[in-house]
mmCIF file with all atom_site columns, C-alpha atoms and ligand atoms in Angstrom:
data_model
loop_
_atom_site.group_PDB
_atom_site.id
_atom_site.type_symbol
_atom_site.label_atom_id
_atom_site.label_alt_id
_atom_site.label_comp_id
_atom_site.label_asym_id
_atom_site.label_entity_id
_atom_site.label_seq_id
_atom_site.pdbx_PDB_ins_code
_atom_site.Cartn_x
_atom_site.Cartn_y
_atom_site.Cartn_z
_atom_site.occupancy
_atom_site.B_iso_or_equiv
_atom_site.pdbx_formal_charge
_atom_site.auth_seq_id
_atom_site.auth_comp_id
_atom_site.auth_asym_id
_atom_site.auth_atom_id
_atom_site.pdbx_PDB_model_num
ATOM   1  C  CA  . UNK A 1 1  ? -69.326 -23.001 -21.377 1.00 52.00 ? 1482 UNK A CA  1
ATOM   2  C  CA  . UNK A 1 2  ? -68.624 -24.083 -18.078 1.00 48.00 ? 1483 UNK A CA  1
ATOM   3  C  CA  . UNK A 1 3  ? -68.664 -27.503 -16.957 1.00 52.00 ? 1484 UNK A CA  1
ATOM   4  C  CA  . UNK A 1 4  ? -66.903 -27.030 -13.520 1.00 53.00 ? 1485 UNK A CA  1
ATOM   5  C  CA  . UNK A 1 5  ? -68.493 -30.415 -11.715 1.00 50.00 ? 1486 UNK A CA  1
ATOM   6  C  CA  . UNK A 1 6  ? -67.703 -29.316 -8.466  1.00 50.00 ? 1487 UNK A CA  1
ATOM   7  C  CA  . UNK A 1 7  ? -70.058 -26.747 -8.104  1.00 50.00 ? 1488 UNK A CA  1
ATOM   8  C  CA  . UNK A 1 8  ? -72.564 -27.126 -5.700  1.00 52.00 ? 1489 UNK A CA  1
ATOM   9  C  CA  . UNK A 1 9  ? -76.010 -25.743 -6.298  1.00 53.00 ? 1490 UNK A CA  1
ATOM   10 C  CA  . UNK A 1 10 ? -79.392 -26.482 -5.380  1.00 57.00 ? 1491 UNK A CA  1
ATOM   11 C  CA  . UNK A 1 11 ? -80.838 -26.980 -9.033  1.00 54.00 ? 1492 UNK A CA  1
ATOM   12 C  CA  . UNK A 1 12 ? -82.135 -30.576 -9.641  1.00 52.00 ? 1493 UNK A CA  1
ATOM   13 C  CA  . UNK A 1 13 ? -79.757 -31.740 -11.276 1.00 59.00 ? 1494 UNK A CA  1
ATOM   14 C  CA  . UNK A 1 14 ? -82.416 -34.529 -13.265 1.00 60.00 ? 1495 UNK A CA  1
ATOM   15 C  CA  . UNK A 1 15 ? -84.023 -32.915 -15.950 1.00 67.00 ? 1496 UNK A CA  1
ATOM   16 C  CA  . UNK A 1 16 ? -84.861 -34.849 -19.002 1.00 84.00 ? 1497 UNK A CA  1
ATOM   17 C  CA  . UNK A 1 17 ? -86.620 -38.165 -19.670 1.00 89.00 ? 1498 UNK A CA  1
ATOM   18 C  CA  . UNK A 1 18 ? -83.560 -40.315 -20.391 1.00 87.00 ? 1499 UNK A CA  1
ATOM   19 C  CA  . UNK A 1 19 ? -81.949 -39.069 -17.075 1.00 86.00 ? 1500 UNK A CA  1
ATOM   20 C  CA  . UNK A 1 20 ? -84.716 -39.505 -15.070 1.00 87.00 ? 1501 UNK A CA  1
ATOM   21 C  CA  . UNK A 1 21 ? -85.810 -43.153 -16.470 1.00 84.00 ? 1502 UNK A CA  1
ATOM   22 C  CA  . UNK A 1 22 ? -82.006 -43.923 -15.666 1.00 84.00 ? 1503 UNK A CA  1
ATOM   23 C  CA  . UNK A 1 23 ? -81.936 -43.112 -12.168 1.00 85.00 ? 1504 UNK A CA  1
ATOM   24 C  CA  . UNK A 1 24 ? -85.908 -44.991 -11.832 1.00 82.00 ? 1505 UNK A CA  1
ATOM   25 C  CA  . UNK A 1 25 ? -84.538 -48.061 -10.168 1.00 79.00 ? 1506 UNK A CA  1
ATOM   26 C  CA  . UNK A 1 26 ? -82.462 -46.106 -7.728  1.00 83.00 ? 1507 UNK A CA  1
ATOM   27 C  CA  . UNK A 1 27 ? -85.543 -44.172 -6.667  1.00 83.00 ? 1508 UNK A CA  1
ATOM   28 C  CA  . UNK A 1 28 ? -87.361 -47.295 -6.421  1.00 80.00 ? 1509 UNK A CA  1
ATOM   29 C  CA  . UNK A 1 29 ? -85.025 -48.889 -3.922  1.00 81.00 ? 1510 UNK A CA  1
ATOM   30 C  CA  . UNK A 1 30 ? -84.904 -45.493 -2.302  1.00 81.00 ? 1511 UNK A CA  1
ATOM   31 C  CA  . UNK A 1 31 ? -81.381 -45.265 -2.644  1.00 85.00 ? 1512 UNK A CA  1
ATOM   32 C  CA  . UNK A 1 32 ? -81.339 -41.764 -4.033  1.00 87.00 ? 1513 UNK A CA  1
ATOM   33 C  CA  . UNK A 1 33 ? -81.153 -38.201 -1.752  1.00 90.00 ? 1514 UNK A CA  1
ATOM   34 C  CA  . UNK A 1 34 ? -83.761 -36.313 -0.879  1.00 90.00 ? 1515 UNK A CA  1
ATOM   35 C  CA  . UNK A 1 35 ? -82.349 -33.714 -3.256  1.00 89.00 ? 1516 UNK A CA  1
ATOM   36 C  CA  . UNK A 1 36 ? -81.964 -36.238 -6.150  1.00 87.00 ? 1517 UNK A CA  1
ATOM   37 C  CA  . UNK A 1 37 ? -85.813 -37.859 -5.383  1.00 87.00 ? 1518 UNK A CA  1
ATOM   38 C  CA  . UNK A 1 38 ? -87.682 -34.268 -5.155  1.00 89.00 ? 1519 UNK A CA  1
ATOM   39 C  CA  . UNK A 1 39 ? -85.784 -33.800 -8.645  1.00 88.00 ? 1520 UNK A CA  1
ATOM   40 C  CA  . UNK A 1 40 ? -87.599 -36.918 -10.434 1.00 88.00 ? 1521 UNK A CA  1
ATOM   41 C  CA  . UNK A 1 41 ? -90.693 -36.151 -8.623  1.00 88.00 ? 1522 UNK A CA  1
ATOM   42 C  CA  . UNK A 1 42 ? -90.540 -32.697 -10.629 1.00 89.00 ? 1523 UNK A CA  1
ATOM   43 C  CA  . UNK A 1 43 ? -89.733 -33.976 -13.873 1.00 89.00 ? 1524 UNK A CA  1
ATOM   44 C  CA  . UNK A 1 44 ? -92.622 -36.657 -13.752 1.00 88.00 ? 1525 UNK A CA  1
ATOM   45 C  CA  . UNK A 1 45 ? -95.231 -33.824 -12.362 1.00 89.00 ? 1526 UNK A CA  1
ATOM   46 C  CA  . UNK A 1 46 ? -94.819 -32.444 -15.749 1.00 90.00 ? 1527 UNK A CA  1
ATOM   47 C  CA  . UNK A 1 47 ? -93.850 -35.026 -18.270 1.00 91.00 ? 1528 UNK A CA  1
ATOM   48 C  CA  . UNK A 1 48 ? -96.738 -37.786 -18.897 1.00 91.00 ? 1529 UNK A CA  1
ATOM   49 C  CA  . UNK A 1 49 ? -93.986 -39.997 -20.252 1.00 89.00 ? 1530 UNK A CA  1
ATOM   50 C  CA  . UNK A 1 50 ? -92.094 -41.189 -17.488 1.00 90.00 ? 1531 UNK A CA  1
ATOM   51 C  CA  . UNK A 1 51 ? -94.459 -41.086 -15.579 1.00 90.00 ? 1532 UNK A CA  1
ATOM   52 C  CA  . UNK A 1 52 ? -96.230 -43.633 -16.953 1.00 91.00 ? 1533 UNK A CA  1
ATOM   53 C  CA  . UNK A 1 53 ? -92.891 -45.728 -16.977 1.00 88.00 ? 1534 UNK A CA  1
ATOM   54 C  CA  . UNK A 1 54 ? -92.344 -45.147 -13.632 1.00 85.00 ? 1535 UNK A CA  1
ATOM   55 C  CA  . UNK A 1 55 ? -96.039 -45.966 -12.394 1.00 88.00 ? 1536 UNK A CA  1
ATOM   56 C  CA  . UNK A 1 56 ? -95.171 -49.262 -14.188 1.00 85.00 ? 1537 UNK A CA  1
ATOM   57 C  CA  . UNK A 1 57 ? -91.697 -49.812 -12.737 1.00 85.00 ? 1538 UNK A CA  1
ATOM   58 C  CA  . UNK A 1 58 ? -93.056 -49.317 -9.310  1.00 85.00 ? 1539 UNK A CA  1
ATOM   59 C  CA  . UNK A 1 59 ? -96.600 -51.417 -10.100 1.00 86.00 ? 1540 UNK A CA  1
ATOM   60 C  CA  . UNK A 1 60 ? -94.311 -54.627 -11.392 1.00 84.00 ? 1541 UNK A CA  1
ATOM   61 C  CA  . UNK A 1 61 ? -91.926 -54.443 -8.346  1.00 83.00 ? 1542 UNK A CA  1
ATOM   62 C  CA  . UNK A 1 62 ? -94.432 -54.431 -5.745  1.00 85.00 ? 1543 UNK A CA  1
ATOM   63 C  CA  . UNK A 1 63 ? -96.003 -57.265 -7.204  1.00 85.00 ? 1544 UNK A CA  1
ATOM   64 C  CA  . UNK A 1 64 ? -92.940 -59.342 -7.914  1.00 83.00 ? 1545 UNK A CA  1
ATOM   65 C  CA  . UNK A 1 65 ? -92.004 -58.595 -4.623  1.00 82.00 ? 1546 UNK A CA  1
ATOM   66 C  CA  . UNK A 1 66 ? -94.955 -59.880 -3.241  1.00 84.00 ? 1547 UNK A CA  1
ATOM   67 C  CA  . UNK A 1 67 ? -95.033 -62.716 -5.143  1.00 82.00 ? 1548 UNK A CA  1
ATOM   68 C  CA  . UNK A 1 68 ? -91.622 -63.806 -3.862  1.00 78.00 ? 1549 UNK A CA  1
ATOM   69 C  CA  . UNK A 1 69 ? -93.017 -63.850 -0.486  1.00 79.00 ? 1550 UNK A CA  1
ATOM   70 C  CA  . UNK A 1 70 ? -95.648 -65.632 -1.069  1.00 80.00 ? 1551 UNK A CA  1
ATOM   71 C  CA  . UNK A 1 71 ? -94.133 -68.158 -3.694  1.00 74.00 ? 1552 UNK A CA  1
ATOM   72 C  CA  . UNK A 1 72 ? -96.280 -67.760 -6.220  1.00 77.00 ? 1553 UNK A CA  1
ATOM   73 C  CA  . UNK A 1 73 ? -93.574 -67.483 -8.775  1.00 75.00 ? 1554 UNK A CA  1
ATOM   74 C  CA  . UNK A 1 74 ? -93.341 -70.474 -11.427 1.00 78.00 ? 1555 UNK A CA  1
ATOM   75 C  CA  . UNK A 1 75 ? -89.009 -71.434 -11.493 1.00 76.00 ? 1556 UNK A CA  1
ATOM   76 C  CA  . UNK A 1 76 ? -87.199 -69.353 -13.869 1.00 84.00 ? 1557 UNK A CA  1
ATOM   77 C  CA  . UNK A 1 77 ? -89.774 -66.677 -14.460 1.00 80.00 ? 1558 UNK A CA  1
ATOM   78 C  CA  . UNK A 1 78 ? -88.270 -63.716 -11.747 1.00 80.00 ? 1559 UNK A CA  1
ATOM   79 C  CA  . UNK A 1 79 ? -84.957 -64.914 -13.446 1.00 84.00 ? 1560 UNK A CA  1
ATOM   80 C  CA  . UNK A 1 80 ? -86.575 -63.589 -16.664 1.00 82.00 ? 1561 UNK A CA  1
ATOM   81 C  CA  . UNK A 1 81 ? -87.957 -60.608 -15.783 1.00 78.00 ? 1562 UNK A CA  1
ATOM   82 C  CA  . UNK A 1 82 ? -84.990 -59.267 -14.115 1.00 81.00 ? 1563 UNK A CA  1
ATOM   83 C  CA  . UNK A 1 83 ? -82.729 -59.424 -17.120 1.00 83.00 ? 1564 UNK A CA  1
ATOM   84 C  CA  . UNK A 1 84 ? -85.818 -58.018 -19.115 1.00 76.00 ? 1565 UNK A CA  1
ATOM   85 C  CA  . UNK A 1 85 ? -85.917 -55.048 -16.735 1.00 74.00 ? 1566 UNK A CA  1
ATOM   86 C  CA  . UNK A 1 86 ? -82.046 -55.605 -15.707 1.00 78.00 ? 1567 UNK A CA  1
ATOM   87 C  CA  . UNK A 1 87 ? -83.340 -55.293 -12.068 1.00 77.00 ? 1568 UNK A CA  1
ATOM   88 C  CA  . UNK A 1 88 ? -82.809 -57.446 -9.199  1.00 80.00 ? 1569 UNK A CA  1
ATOM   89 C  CA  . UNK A 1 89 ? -86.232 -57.431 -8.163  1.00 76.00 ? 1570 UNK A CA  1
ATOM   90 C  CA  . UNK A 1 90 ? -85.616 -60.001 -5.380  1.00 77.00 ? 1571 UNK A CA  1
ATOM   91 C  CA  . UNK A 1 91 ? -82.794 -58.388 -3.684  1.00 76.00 ? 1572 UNK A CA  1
ATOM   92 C  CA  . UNK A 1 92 ? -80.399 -61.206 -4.092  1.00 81.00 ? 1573 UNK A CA  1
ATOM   93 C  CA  . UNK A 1 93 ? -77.752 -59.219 -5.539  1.00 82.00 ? 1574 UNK A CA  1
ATOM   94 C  CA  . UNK A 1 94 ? -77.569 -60.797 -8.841  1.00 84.00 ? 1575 UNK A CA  1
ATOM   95 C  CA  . UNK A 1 95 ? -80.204 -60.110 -12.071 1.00 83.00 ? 1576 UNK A CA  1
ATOM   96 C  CA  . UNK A 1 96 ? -81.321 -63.120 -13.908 1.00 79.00 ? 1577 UNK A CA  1
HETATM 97 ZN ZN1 . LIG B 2 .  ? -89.698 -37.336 -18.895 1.00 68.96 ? 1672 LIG B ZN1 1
#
């Protein structure tokens, strides 16, 4: 068994649940590659699971974000939900 990490290859290199649900937040924030996002994409056209967690993901930080804007937030609650999600919804570099 091979495990030579410098091999390049065009395989996706995402291919189960755990990987792809790790990498979610980095695809949200559009941080990943092309290569890396047309890999998730894959995995969640076939697996109902993540999908659903990722529909979610993206769902609660468009509205957080929008609720930043527009203040709506009560003091302390975006503090809670990014150490529930350990996401830094806001973009101001620090969860909680
Ligand atoms: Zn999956």
């Amino acid at each position: 068994m091979s495990n030579d990490a410098t091999t390049t290859t065009d395989e996706p290199e995402i291919r189960d649940c755990a990987e792809t649900l790790r990498e979610l937040d980095v695809f949200l924030d559009g941080e990943l590659s092309q290569h890396q996002q047309d890999a998730i994409r894959h995995h969640l056209d076939g697996c109902m699971d993540c999908l659903g967690a990722f529909d979610f993901h993206a769902e609660l930080k468009i509205v957080v974000a929008q609720k930043c804007n527009n203040d709506e937030m009560p003091p302390g609650l975006l503090g809670k939900i990014e150490r529930c999600f350990g996401t830094d919804f806001d973009g101001d570099g620090k969860i909680g």
